[in-house]
CSV table of C-alpha atoms in Angstrom, one decimal:
chain,number,residue,atom,x,y,z
A,1,MET,CA,125.4,33.6,-196.7
A,2,GLU,CA,123.0,33.9,-199.7
A,3,GLN,CA,121.4,30.6,-198.7
A,4,ILE,CA,120.8,31.9,-195.2
A,5,ILE,CA,119.1,35.0,-196.6
A,6,PHE,CA,117.0,32.8,-198.9
A,7,PHE,CA,115.9,30.5,-196.1
A,8,PHE,CA,115.0,33.4,-193.9
A,9,VAL,CA,112.8,35.1,-196.5
A,10,ALA,CA,111.2,31.8,-197.6
A,11,PHE,CA,110.4,30.9,-194.0
A,12,LEU,CA,108.8,34.3,-193.5
A,13,ALA,CA,106.7,33.8,-196.7
A,14,LEU,CA,105.6,30.3,-195.7
A,15,ALA,CA,104.8,31.1,-192.1
A,16,SER,CA,102.7,34.1,-192.9
A,17,GLY,CA,101.1,32.1,-195.7
A,18,PHE,CA,100.1,29.4,-193.2
A,19,TYR,CA,98.8,32.0,-190.8
A,20,PHE,CA,96.8,33.6,-193.7
A,21,VAL,CA,95.1,30.3,-194.4
A,22,PHE,CA,94.4,29.2,-190.9
A,23,ALA,CA,93.7,32.4,-188.9
A,24,ARG,CA,90.1,32.8,-187.7
A,25,ASN,CA,90.1,36.6,-187.8
A,26,ALA,CA,89.8,37.9,-191.3
A,27,ILE,CA,91.7,41.1,-190.7
A,28,TYR,CA,94.8,39.4,-189.2
A,29,SER,CA,94.5,37.0,-192.1
A,30,ILE,CA,94.8,39.7,-194.8
A,31,LEU,CA,97.5,41.5,-192.8
A,32,SER,CA,99.7,38.4,-192.8
A,33,LEU,CA,99.1,38.1,-196.6
A,34,ILE,CA,100.7,41.5,-196.9
A,35,VAL,CA,103.8,40.0,-195.1
A,36,THR,CA,103.9,37.2,-197.7
A,37,PHE,CA,103.7,39.7,-200.6
A,38,PHE,CA,106.6,41.7,-199.1
A,39,SER,CA,108.8,38.7,-198.7
A,40,ILE,CA,108.0,37.7,-202.3
A,41,ALA,CA,109.1,41.3,-203.3
A,42,ALA,CA,112.3,40.7,-201.4
A,43,LEU,CA,112.9,37.5,-203.4
A,44,TYR,CA,112.4,39.4,-206.6
A,45,ILE,CA,115.1,41.9,-205.5
A,46,LEU,CA,117.4,39.1,-204.6
A,47,LEU,CA,116.8,37.6,-208.1
A,48,ASN,CA,118.0,40.9,-209.6
A,49,ALA,CA,114.5,41.6,-210.8
A,50,GLN,CA,114.3,45.1,-209.4
A,51,PHE,CA,111.5,46.3,-211.6
A,52,LEU,CA,109.3,43.4,-210.5
A,53,GLY,CA,110.2,44.0,-206.9
A,54,ILE,CA,109.1,47.6,-206.9
A,55,VAL,CA,105.9,46.8,-208.9
A,56,GLN,CA,105.1,44.1,-206.4
A,57,ILE,CA,105.5,46.5,-203.4
A,58,ILE,CA,103.5,49.3,-205.1
A,59,VAL,CA,100.7,47.2,-206.8
A,60,TYR,CA,100.3,44.2,-204.6
A,61,ALA,CA,101.4,45.1,-201.1
A,62,GLY,CA,100.2,48.7,-201.6
A,63,ALA,CA,97.1,49.0,-203.8
A,64,ILE,CA,95.5,45.6,-203.9
A,65,MET,CA,95.9,44.8,-200.2
A,66,VAL,CA,94.6,48.3,-199.2
A,67,LEU,CA,91.5,47.5,-201.3
A,68,PHE,CA,91.1,44.2,-199.5
A,69,LEU,CA,91.4,45.8,-196.1
A,70,TYR,CA,89.1,48.6,-197.1
A,71,ILE,CA,86.4,46.2,-198.2
A,72,LEU,CA,86.9,44.0,-195.1
A,73,MET,CA,86.6,46.9,-192.7
A,74,MET,CA,83.6,48.4,-194.6
A,75,LEU,CA,81.7,45.2,-194.4
A,76,ASN,CA,82.2,45.0,-190.6
A,77,LEU,CA,82.1,41.2,-190.2
A,78,ASN,CA,81.6,39.6,-186.9
A,79,LYS,CA,84.0,37.0,-185.7
A,80,GLU,CA,81.5,34.2,-185.6
A,81,ASP,CA,80.3,35.1,-189.1
A,82,GLU,CA,82.2,32.3,-190.6
A,83,SER,CA,80.1,29.2,-190.0
A,84,LYS,CA,81.8,26.0,-188.8
A,85,LYS,CA,82.6,23.5,-191.5
A,86,LYS,CA,82.3,19.9,-190.8
A,87,ASN,CA,85.5,17.9,-190.4
A,88,LEU,CA,85.1,15.6,-193.4
A,89,PRO,CA,85.2,18.4,-196.1
A,90,LYS,CA,88.1,20.0,-194.3
A,91,PHE,CA,90.0,16.7,-194.3
A,92,ILE,CA,89.2,16.1,-198.0
A,93,GLY,CA,90.5,19.7,-198.7
A,94,VAL,CA,93.8,19.1,-196.9
A,95,PHE,CA,94.2,15.7,-198.6
A,96,SER,CA,93.6,17.0,-202.1
A,97,ALA,CA,95.9,20.0,-201.6
A,98,GLY,CA,98.7,17.7,-200.4
A,99,LEU,CA,98.1,15.5,-203.3
A,100,LEU,CA,98.4,18.5,-205.6
A,101,LEU,CA,101.7,19.5,-204.0
A,102,VAL,CA,103.2,16.0,-204.4
A,103,GLY,CA,102.0,16.0,-208.1
A,104,ILE,CA,103.7,19.4,-208.8
A,105,LEU,CA,106.9,18.5,-207.1
A,106,GLY,CA,107.0,15.2,-208.9
A,107,ALA,CA,106.5,16.9,-212.3
A,108,PHE,CA,109.5,19.2,-211.6
A,109,LYS,CA,111.7,16.3,-210.5
A,110,GLY,CA,113.0,15.6,-214.0
A,111,LEU,CA,114.1,19.2,-214.6
A,112,ASN,CA,117.6,19.4,-216.0
A,113,GLN,CA,119.6,21.8,-213.9
A,114,LYS,CA,122.5,21.9,-216.4
A,115,THR,CA,120.5,24.1,-218.7
A,116,PHE,CA,120.6,26.9,-216.1
A,117,ALA,CA,124.2,26.6,-215.1
A,118,GLY,CA,127.1,28.9,-216.0
A,119,ASN,CA,127.7,32.7,-215.8
A,120,ILE,CA,124.3,34.3,-216.5
A,121,ASP,CA,124.1,37.9,-217.4
A,122,SER,CA,121.8,39.1,-214.6
A,123,SER,CA,121.0,42.6,-215.8
A,124,VAL,CA,117.8,41.6,-217.6
A,125,GLY,CA,115.6,42.6,-214.7
A,126,LEU,CA,116.7,46.2,-214.5
A,127,THR,CA,114.1,48.7,-215.3
A,128,LYS,CA,116.0,50.0,-218.3
A,129,ASN,CA,116.2,46.7,-220.1
A,130,LEU,CA,112.7,45.6,-219.3
A,131,GLY,CA,111.3,49.0,-220.4
A,132,ARG,CA,113.2,48.6,-223.7
A,133,LEU,CA,111.7,45.2,-224.2
A,134,LEU,CA,108.2,46.3,-223.1
A,135,PHE,CA,108.0,49.3,-225.5
A,136,ASN,CA,109.5,47.5,-228.5
A,137,GLU,CA,108.1,44.0,-228.6
A,138,TYR,CA,105.3,44.1,-226.2
A,139,VAL,CA,103.8,47.6,-227.0
A,140,LEU,CA,100.5,46.2,-228.3
A,141,PRO,CA,99.8,44.0,-225.2
A,142,PHE,CA,100.7,47.0,-223.0
A,143,GLU,CA,98.1,49.1,-224.7
A,144,LEU,CA,95.5,46.3,-224.4
A,145,ALA,CA,96.3,46.0,-220.7
A,146,SER,CA,95.4,49.7,-220.3
A,147,ILE,CA,92.0,49.0,-221.9
A,148,LEU,CA,91.5,46.0,-219.7
A,149,ILE,CA,92.2,48.1,-216.6
A,150,LEU,CA,89.7,50.8,-217.8
A,151,ALA,CA,87.1,48.1,-218.5
A,152,GLY,CA,87.7,46.6,-215.0
A,153,ILE,CA,87.2,50.0,-213.3
A,154,VAL,CA,84.0,50.7,-215.3
A,155,GLY,CA,82.7,47.3,-214.5
A,156,ALA,CA,83.5,47.6,-210.8
A,157,VAL,CA,81.6,51.0,-210.6
A,158,LEU,CA,78.6,49.5,-212.5
A,159,ILE,CA,78.5,46.5,-210.2
A,160,GLY,CA,78.8,48.5,-207.1
A,161,LYS,CA,76.0,50.9,-207.9
A,162,LYS,CA,73.1,51.0,-205.5
A,163,ASP,CA,70.2,50.5,-208.0
A,164,LEU,CA,71.3,48.2,-210.8
B,1,MET,CA,126.9,45.5,-217.9
B,2,GLY,CA,127.6,41.8,-217.6
B,3,GLU,CA,127.8,41.6,-213.9
B,4,VAL,CA,126.9,38.2,-212.4
B,5,ASN,CA,124.5,37.9,-209.5
B,6,THR,CA,126.2,35.9,-206.7
B,7,PHE,CA,122.7,35.0,-205.3
B,8,ILE,CA,121.8,33.1,-208.4
B,9,GLN,CA,125.1,31.3,-208.2
B,10,ALA,CA,124.7,30.3,-204.6
B,11,VAL,CA,121.0,29.3,-204.5
B,12,PRO,CA,119.9,26.5,-206.8
B,13,LEU,CA,116.7,26.8,-208.8
B,14,GLU,CA,115.1,23.9,-207.0
B,15,TYR,CA,114.6,26.0,-203.9
B,16,PHE,CA,112.5,28.4,-205.8
B,17,ILE,CA,110.5,25.6,-207.3
B,18,ILE,CA,109.8,24.0,-203.9
B,19,LEU,CA,108.9,27.4,-202.3
B,20,SER,CA,106.4,28.4,-205.1
B,21,SER,CA,104.9,24.9,-205.2
B,22,VAL,CA,104.2,25.0,-201.5
B,23,LEU,CA,102.7,28.5,-201.7
B,24,PHE,CA,100.5,27.4,-204.6
B,25,SER,CA,99.2,24.4,-202.7
B,26,LEU,CA,98.6,26.7,-199.7
B,27,GLY,CA,96.4,28.9,-201.9
B,28,VAL,CA,94.5,25.8,-203.2
B,29,LEU,CA,94.1,24.6,-199.6
B,30,GLY,CA,92.7,28.0,-198.6
B,31,VAL,CA,90.1,28.0,-201.4
B,32,LEU,CA,89.0,24.5,-200.4
B,33,ILE,CA,88.6,24.9,-196.6
B,34,ARG,CA,87.7,28.5,-196.0
B,35,LYS,CA,84.2,29.9,-196.2
B,36,ASN,CA,84.8,33.7,-196.2
B,37,ALA,CA,84.6,34.9,-199.8
B,38,ILE,CA,87.2,37.7,-199.2
B,39,ILE,CA,89.7,35.2,-197.9
B,40,ILE,CA,89.0,33.0,-200.9
B,41,LEU,CA,89.8,35.9,-203.2
B,42,GLY,CA,93.0,36.4,-201.3
B,43,CYS,CA,93.9,32.8,-201.8
B,44,VAL,CA,93.6,33.2,-205.5
B,45,GLU,CA,96.0,36.2,-205.2
B,46,LEU,CA,98.4,33.9,-203.3
B,47,MET,CA,98.3,31.3,-206.1
B,48,LEU,CA,98.9,34.1,-208.7
B,49,ASN,CA,101.9,35.3,-206.7
B,50,SER,CA,103.5,31.9,-206.4
B,51,VAL,CA,103.3,31.4,-210.2
B,52,ASN,CA,104.7,34.9,-210.7
B,53,LEU,CA,107.7,34.0,-208.4
B,54,LEU,CA,108.3,30.8,-210.4
B,55,LEU,CA,108.2,32.7,-213.7
B,56,ALA,CA,110.6,35.4,-212.4
B,57,ALA,CA,113.0,32.8,-211.0
B,58,PHE,CA,113.1,30.9,-214.3
B,59,SER,CA,113.5,34.1,-216.2
B,60,SER,CA,116.4,35.3,-214.0
B,61,TYR,CA,118.2,31.9,-214.1
B,62,LYS,CA,117.9,31.8,-217.9
B,63,GLY,CA,118.9,35.4,-218.4
B,64,ASP,CA,115.8,36.1,-220.5
B,65,GLY,CA,113.6,39.1,-219.9
B,66,ASN,CA,110.4,37.9,-221.6
B,67,GLY,CA,109.3,36.0,-218.5
B,68,GLN,CA,109.4,39.1,-216.4
B,69,ILE,CA,107.3,41.0,-218.9
B,70,LEU,CA,104.7,38.1,-218.6
B,71,VAL,CA,104.8,38.6,-214.8
B,72,PHE,CA,104.1,42.3,-215.3
B,73,PHE,CA,101.0,41.5,-217.4
B,74,ILE,CA,99.8,38.9,-214.8
B,75,MET,CA,100.0,41.6,-212.2
B,76,VAL,CA,97.9,44.0,-214.4
B,77,VAL,CA,95.2,41.4,-214.9
B,78,ALA,CA,95.2,40.5,-211.2
B,79,ALA,CA,94.6,44.1,-210.3
B,80,ALA,CA,91.6,44.4,-212.6
B,81,GLU,CA,90.3,41.1,-211.3
B,82,VAL,CA,90.5,42.1,-207.7
B,83,ALA,CA,88.6,45.4,-208.4
B,84,VAL,CA,85.8,43.5,-210.0
B,85,GLY,CA,85.8,40.6,-207.5
B,86,LEU,CA,85.6,42.9,-204.5
B,87,ALA,CA,82.8,44.9,-206.1
B,88,ILE,CA,80.9,41.7,-206.6
B,89,ILE,CA,81.5,40.7,-202.9
B,90,ALA,CA,80.4,44.1,-201.7
B,91,MET,CA,77.2,43.7,-203.8
B,92,LEU,CA,76.5,40.2,-202.4
B,93,TYR,CA,77.0,41.6,-198.9
B,94,ARG,CA,74.6,44.4,-199.5
B,95,ASN,CA,71.9,41.8,-200.5
B,96,THR,CA,72.5,39.1,-198.0
B,97,LYS,CA,74.4,40.7,-195.1
B,98,SER,CA,77.0,38.0,-195.2
B,99,VAL,CA,80.1,36.9,-197.1
B,100,ASP,CA,79.8,33.2,-196.2
B,101,ILE,CA,79.9,31.3,-199.5
B,102,SER,CA,77.8,28.4,-198.1
B,103,ILE,CA,74.7,30.5,-198.5
B,104,PHE,CA,75.6,31.6,-202.0
B,105,ASN,CA,74.7,28.3,-203.5
B,106,LYS,CA,71.5,29.6,-205.1
B,107,LEU,CA,72.2,32.4,-207.5
B,108,ARG,CA,68.9,34.1,-206.8
B,109,GLY,CA,68.2,37.6,-205.5
């Protein structure tokens, strides 16, 4: 039963990912990327990482993708705006991406599954436990992340100004 | 506490590794063959997400929360990166009326 759910969600993620890469229309492309992000959020929930699942839905599928769609609709691109690429660079791209996939899978082939067996306490991903970890051990990186976000916002406003 | 997730028991870790490897390669493929700058930025997001999924899977199978904290920080950095990247793309569009990366090969105004 669990495997059926996993295969369904994984198929959804892969199918929308393929459509994202190969779709001609940019808006449909970004919309199918949202489906991919939602299925990754479902996988987080299935892994008992509730906090990450909620953050994925709010930050990625909500905020970041709305930003993408907003920019895409603001720029008002035509359908034939994307110039045709020749076949040789496309073939080289597909070939090297496939080579990378084979390399990654080969690198993971020697993984020892025994290390991850047994009864695992799966309550680490709950918000309570992660919050305790975040505000005890990782409180300095957390504050630095807030400064990074502030710098990012100021930078985006500066770059987007009309007369730089 | 101490409950055991039946999903982790039933689905081996290899499935997550294969899924996130394929998603990562898909992101690389998109960066290599697409020409729209916004789609390329989305492909980078897809790569970040596949790595996040792998980190969360390892963290859950190991029962260690540190990996999920790392995923959280990756999401924070990705949000900042998208804000700046989309601002740059909007700026390029204002100057050249296009987001096709094949005409951005000269970094002149």
